[in-house]
């Protein structure tokens, strides 16, 4: 039986909106609103949705770059939701993040080897001499060369920089990596190289991934199970095959209708949603998708649907299935 590595229980992240000289709170941006899911050890859990749906904020709460406003995040059964920076130290080694733009987080004046050695120095691991060897080894593991140690960030291509981002996440041998749009800024040919590298590293280092992306094709390539988010809510969770063959939520159905199919003989009806995504500051009452849903009913405008297991391991938050 699969073992849960991470559990996210009814987590919320509300950002306060302040105004005026006294910075009075005038509202909240409900970036993530009551989201629950779990991740099994060794799997890749994809989180997909449009920009502003709360997927990156969810990732940042799991890595504790953000503290949840409410709810609980359990990592190997330990509640990490509200730990102090000092208490988090142990977990920081075990949960790492890969960002969309690794260049933004690399100090341009430092050589790559020195940057990659930093986690070892912070956590006081290995002697100075050993560190260099470990970093050179790591560079080779991610498909770079040991002599790249002395180069500066600007000397690398986009794909190479993402390999450096992955190497940095790997330095402390984490158990969980949260990858936030790791290939979105790369050409399609480079994207598949990075995805294949991530898959190989997952096997070699027994990693568990949370893979966040707006791109359904990319998420499909790498994920075992997928969660779909819309306006701060998790609206559907299923195993990859089930989600792509039998999407239940009208929002997932519309997203998938836009993905091109490889077989030109297969005709797909495109579901085009009306209107824009509403603001997370003032989300619609009831089902947050009701203002755009082609199947909206009277009940949807009043009652919030909860995520329920409709079929084995296939969860959906929609009144059509309750
Ligand atoms: Fe559409 Fe209603 Fe289902 Fe929301 S609950 S997705 S509005 S049918």
PDB file of C-alpha atoms in Angstrom, residues 74-179:
ATOM      1  CA  UNK A  74       1.890  17.197   7.507  1.00  0.00           C
ATOM      2  CA  UNK A  75       5.277  15.982   6.244  1.00  0.00           C
ATOM      3  CA  UNK A  76       5.948  12.378   7.261  1.00  0.00           C
ATOM      4  CA  UNK A  77       3.255  12.882   9.893  1.00  0.00           C
ATOM      5  CA  UNK A  78       4.890  16.020  11.381  1.00  0.00           C
ATOM      6  CA  UNK A  79       2.896  19.221  11.319  1.00  0.00           C
ATOM      7  CA  UNK A  80       5.122  21.802   9.620  1.00  0.00           C
ATOM      8  CA  UNK A  81       2.422  24.417   8.973  1.00  0.00           C
ATOM      9  CA  UNK A  82       3.409  26.865  11.690  1.00  0.00           C
ATOM     10  CA  UNK A  83       6.965  25.908  12.648  1.00  0.00           C
ATOM     11  CA  UNK A  84       9.399  28.758  13.331  1.00  0.00           C
ATOM     12  CA  UNK A  85      12.381  29.293  11.008  1.00  0.00           C
ATOM     13  CA  UNK A  86      14.612  27.549  13.560  1.00  0.00           C
ATOM     14  CA  UNK A  87      12.302  24.562  13.880  1.00  0.00           C
ATOM     15  CA  UNK A  88      12.020  24.368  10.106  1.00  0.00           C
ATOM     16  CA  UNK A  89      15.753  23.854   9.627  1.00  0.00           C
ATOM     17  CA  UNK A  90      15.495  20.061   9.621  1.00  0.00           C
ATOM     18  CA  UNK A  91      12.637  20.065   7.122  1.00  0.00           C
ATOM     19  CA  UNK A  92      14.335  22.574   4.825  1.00  0.00           C
ATOM     20  CA  UNK A  93      16.804  19.829   3.928  1.00  0.00           C
ATOM     21  CA  UNK A  94      14.041  17.414   3.060  1.00  0.00           C
ATOM     22  CA  UNK A  95      11.751  19.679   1.045  1.00  0.00           C
ATOM     23  CA  UNK A  96      13.340  21.692  -1.746  1.00  0.00           C
ATOM     24  CA  UNK A  97      12.015  23.877  -4.539  1.00  0.00           C
ATOM     25  CA  UNK A  98      12.889  24.299  -8.207  1.00  0.00           C
ATOM     26  CA  UNK A  99      11.741  27.600  -9.723  1.00  0.00           C
ATOM     27  CA  UNK A 100      10.741  28.646 -13.227  1.00  0.00           C
ATOM     28  CA  UNK A 101      13.650  31.060 -13.540  1.00  0.00           C
ATOM     29  CA  UNK A 102      16.714  29.715 -11.729  1.00  0.00           C
ATOM     30  CA  UNK A 103      18.752  32.658 -13.059  1.00  0.00           C
ATOM     31  CA  UNK A 104      16.784  35.075 -10.890  1.00  0.00           C
ATOM     32  CA  UNK A 105      17.928  33.253  -7.765  1.00  0.00           C
ATOM     33  CA  UNK A 106      21.585  32.822  -8.807  1.00  0.00           C
ATOM     34  CA  UNK A 107      23.967  35.569  -7.719  1.00  0.00           C
ATOM     35  CA  UNK A 108      25.541  36.665 -11.044  1.00  0.00           C
ATOM     36  CA  UNK A 109      28.851  37.524  -9.358  1.00  0.00           C
ATOM     37  CA  UNK A 110      29.417  34.082  -7.868  1.00  0.00           C
ATOM     38  CA  UNK A 111      30.784  31.029  -9.611  1.00  0.00           C
ATOM     39  CA  UNK A 112      28.317  28.161  -9.953  1.00  0.00           C
ATOM     40  CA  UNK A 113      30.384  25.833  -7.790  1.00  0.00           C
ATOM     41  CA  UNK A 114      30.428  28.343  -4.954  1.00  0.00           C
ATOM     42  CA  UNK A 115      26.656  28.810  -5.251  1.00  0.00           C
ATOM     43  CA  UNK A 116      26.074  25.077  -5.135  1.00  0.00           C
ATOM     44  CA  UNK A 117      28.310  24.691  -2.099  1.00  0.00           C
ATOM     45  CA  UNK A 118      26.237  27.181  -0.081  1.00  0.00           C
ATOM     46  CA  UNK A 119      23.676  24.653   1.260  1.00  0.00           C
ATOM     47  CA  UNK A 120      26.554  22.476   2.508  1.00  0.00           C
ATOM     48  CA  UNK A 121      28.095  25.453   4.288  1.00  0.00           C
ATOM     49  CA  UNK A 122      24.786  26.554   5.839  1.00  0.00           C
ATOM     50  CA  UNK A 123      24.094  23.060   7.139  1.00  0.00           C
ATOM     51  CA  UNK A 124      27.733  22.435   7.988  1.00  0.00           C
ATOM     52  CA  UNK A 125      28.070  19.305   5.861  1.00  0.00           C
ATOM     53  CA  UNK A 126      31.436  18.076   4.503  1.00  0.00           C
ATOM     54  CA  UNK A 127      34.852  19.696   4.821  1.00  0.00           C
ATOM     55  CA  UNK A 128      35.836  22.485   2.439  1.00  0.00           C
ATOM     56  CA  UNK A 129      37.801  20.043   0.309  1.00  0.00           C
ATOM     57  CA  UNK A 130      35.012  17.489   0.173  1.00  0.00           C
ATOM     58  CA  UNK A 131      32.446  20.112  -0.852  1.00  0.00           C
ATOM     59  CA  UNK A 132      34.115  20.795  -4.177  1.00  0.00           C
ATOM     60  CA  UNK A 133      34.136  17.103  -5.037  1.00  0.00           C
ATOM     61  CA  UNK A 134      30.475  16.732  -4.072  1.00  0.00           C
ATOM     62  CA  UNK A 135      29.479  19.702  -6.214  1.00  0.00           C
ATOM     63  CA  UNK A 136      31.447  18.414  -9.207  1.00  0.00           C
ATOM     64  CA  UNK A 137      29.715  15.062  -8.810  1.00  0.00           C
ATOM     65  CA  UNK A 138      26.352  16.819  -8.655  1.00  0.00           C
ATOM     66  CA  UNK A 139      27.090  18.800 -11.830  1.00  0.00           C
ATOM     67  CA  UNK A 140      27.683  15.532 -13.654  1.00  0.00           C
ATOM     68  CA  UNK A 141      24.558  13.943 -12.198  1.00  0.00           C
ATOM     69  CA  UNK A 142      22.422  16.716 -13.772  1.00  0.00           C
ATOM     70  CA  UNK A 143      24.174  16.426 -17.135  1.00  0.00           C
ATOM     71  CA  UNK A 144      26.741  19.241 -16.804  1.00  0.00           C
ATOM     72  CA  UNK A 145      30.540  18.940 -16.453  1.00  0.00           C
ATOM     73  CA  UNK A 146      32.752  19.087 -13.410  1.00  0.00           C
ATOM     74  CA  UNK A 147      34.627  22.021 -15.024  1.00  0.00           C
ATOM     75  CA  UNK A 148      31.443  24.071 -15.039  1.00  0.00           C
ATOM     76  CA  UNK A 149      32.232  24.623 -11.341  1.00  0.00           C
ATOM     77  CA  UNK A 150      34.244  27.762 -12.126  1.00  0.00           C
ATOM     78  CA  UNK A 151      31.789  29.362 -14.546  1.00  0.00           C
ATOM     79  CA  UNK A 152      29.387  32.205 -13.846  1.00  0.00           C
ATOM     80  CA  UNK A 153      25.588  31.990 -14.249  1.00  0.00           C
ATOM     81  CA  UNK A 154      25.508  34.149 -17.428  1.00  0.00           C
ATOM     82  CA  UNK A 155      27.732  31.617 -19.208  1.00  0.00           C
ATOM     83  CA  UNK A 156      24.960  29.010 -19.224  1.00  0.00           C
ATOM     84  CA  UNK A 157      21.960  28.517 -21.548  1.00  0.00           C
ATOM     85  CA  UNK A 158      18.389  28.417 -20.187  1.00  0.00           C
ATOM     86  CA  UNK A 159      18.333  24.619 -20.124  1.00  0.00           C
ATOM     87  CA  UNK A 160      21.715  24.456 -18.391  1.00  0.00           C
ATOM     88  CA  UNK A 161      20.560  26.986 -15.796  1.00  0.00           C
ATOM     89  CA  UNK A 162      17.574  24.801 -15.012  1.00  0.00           C
ATOM     90  CA  UNK A 163      19.954  21.863 -14.592  1.00  0.00           C
ATOM     91  CA  UNK A 164      21.816  24.043 -12.079  1.00  0.00           C
ATOM     92  CA  UNK A 165      18.497  24.822 -10.354  1.00  0.00           C
ATOM     93  CA  UNK A 166      17.839  21.078 -10.094  1.00  0.00           C
ATOM     94  CA  UNK A 167      21.391  20.425  -8.851  1.00  0.00           C
ATOM     95  CA  UNK A 168      20.895  23.027  -6.149  1.00  0.00           C
ATOM     96  CA  UNK A 169      17.632  21.414  -5.061  1.00  0.00           C
ATOM     97  CA  UNK A 170      19.443  18.068  -4.889  1.00  0.00           C
ATOM     98  CA  UNK A 171      22.447  19.170  -2.814  1.00  0.00           C
ATOM     99  CA  UNK A 172      20.925  18.184   0.517  1.00  0.00           C
ATOM    100  CA  UNK A 173      19.356  14.960  -0.845  1.00  0.00           C
ATOM    101  CA  UNK A 174      15.740  15.979  -0.193  1.00  0.00           C
ATOM    102  CA  UNK A 175      12.781  13.620  -0.097  1.00  0.00           C
ATOM    103  CA  UNK A 176      10.347  16.029  -1.738  1.00  0.00           C
ATOM    104  CA  UNK A 177      10.946  18.527  -4.543  1.00  0.00           C
ATOM    105  CA  UNK A 178       8.340  21.134  -5.397  1.00  0.00           C
ATOM    106  CA  UNK A 179       8.967  22.205  -8.998  1.00  0.00           C
TER     107      UNK A 179
END
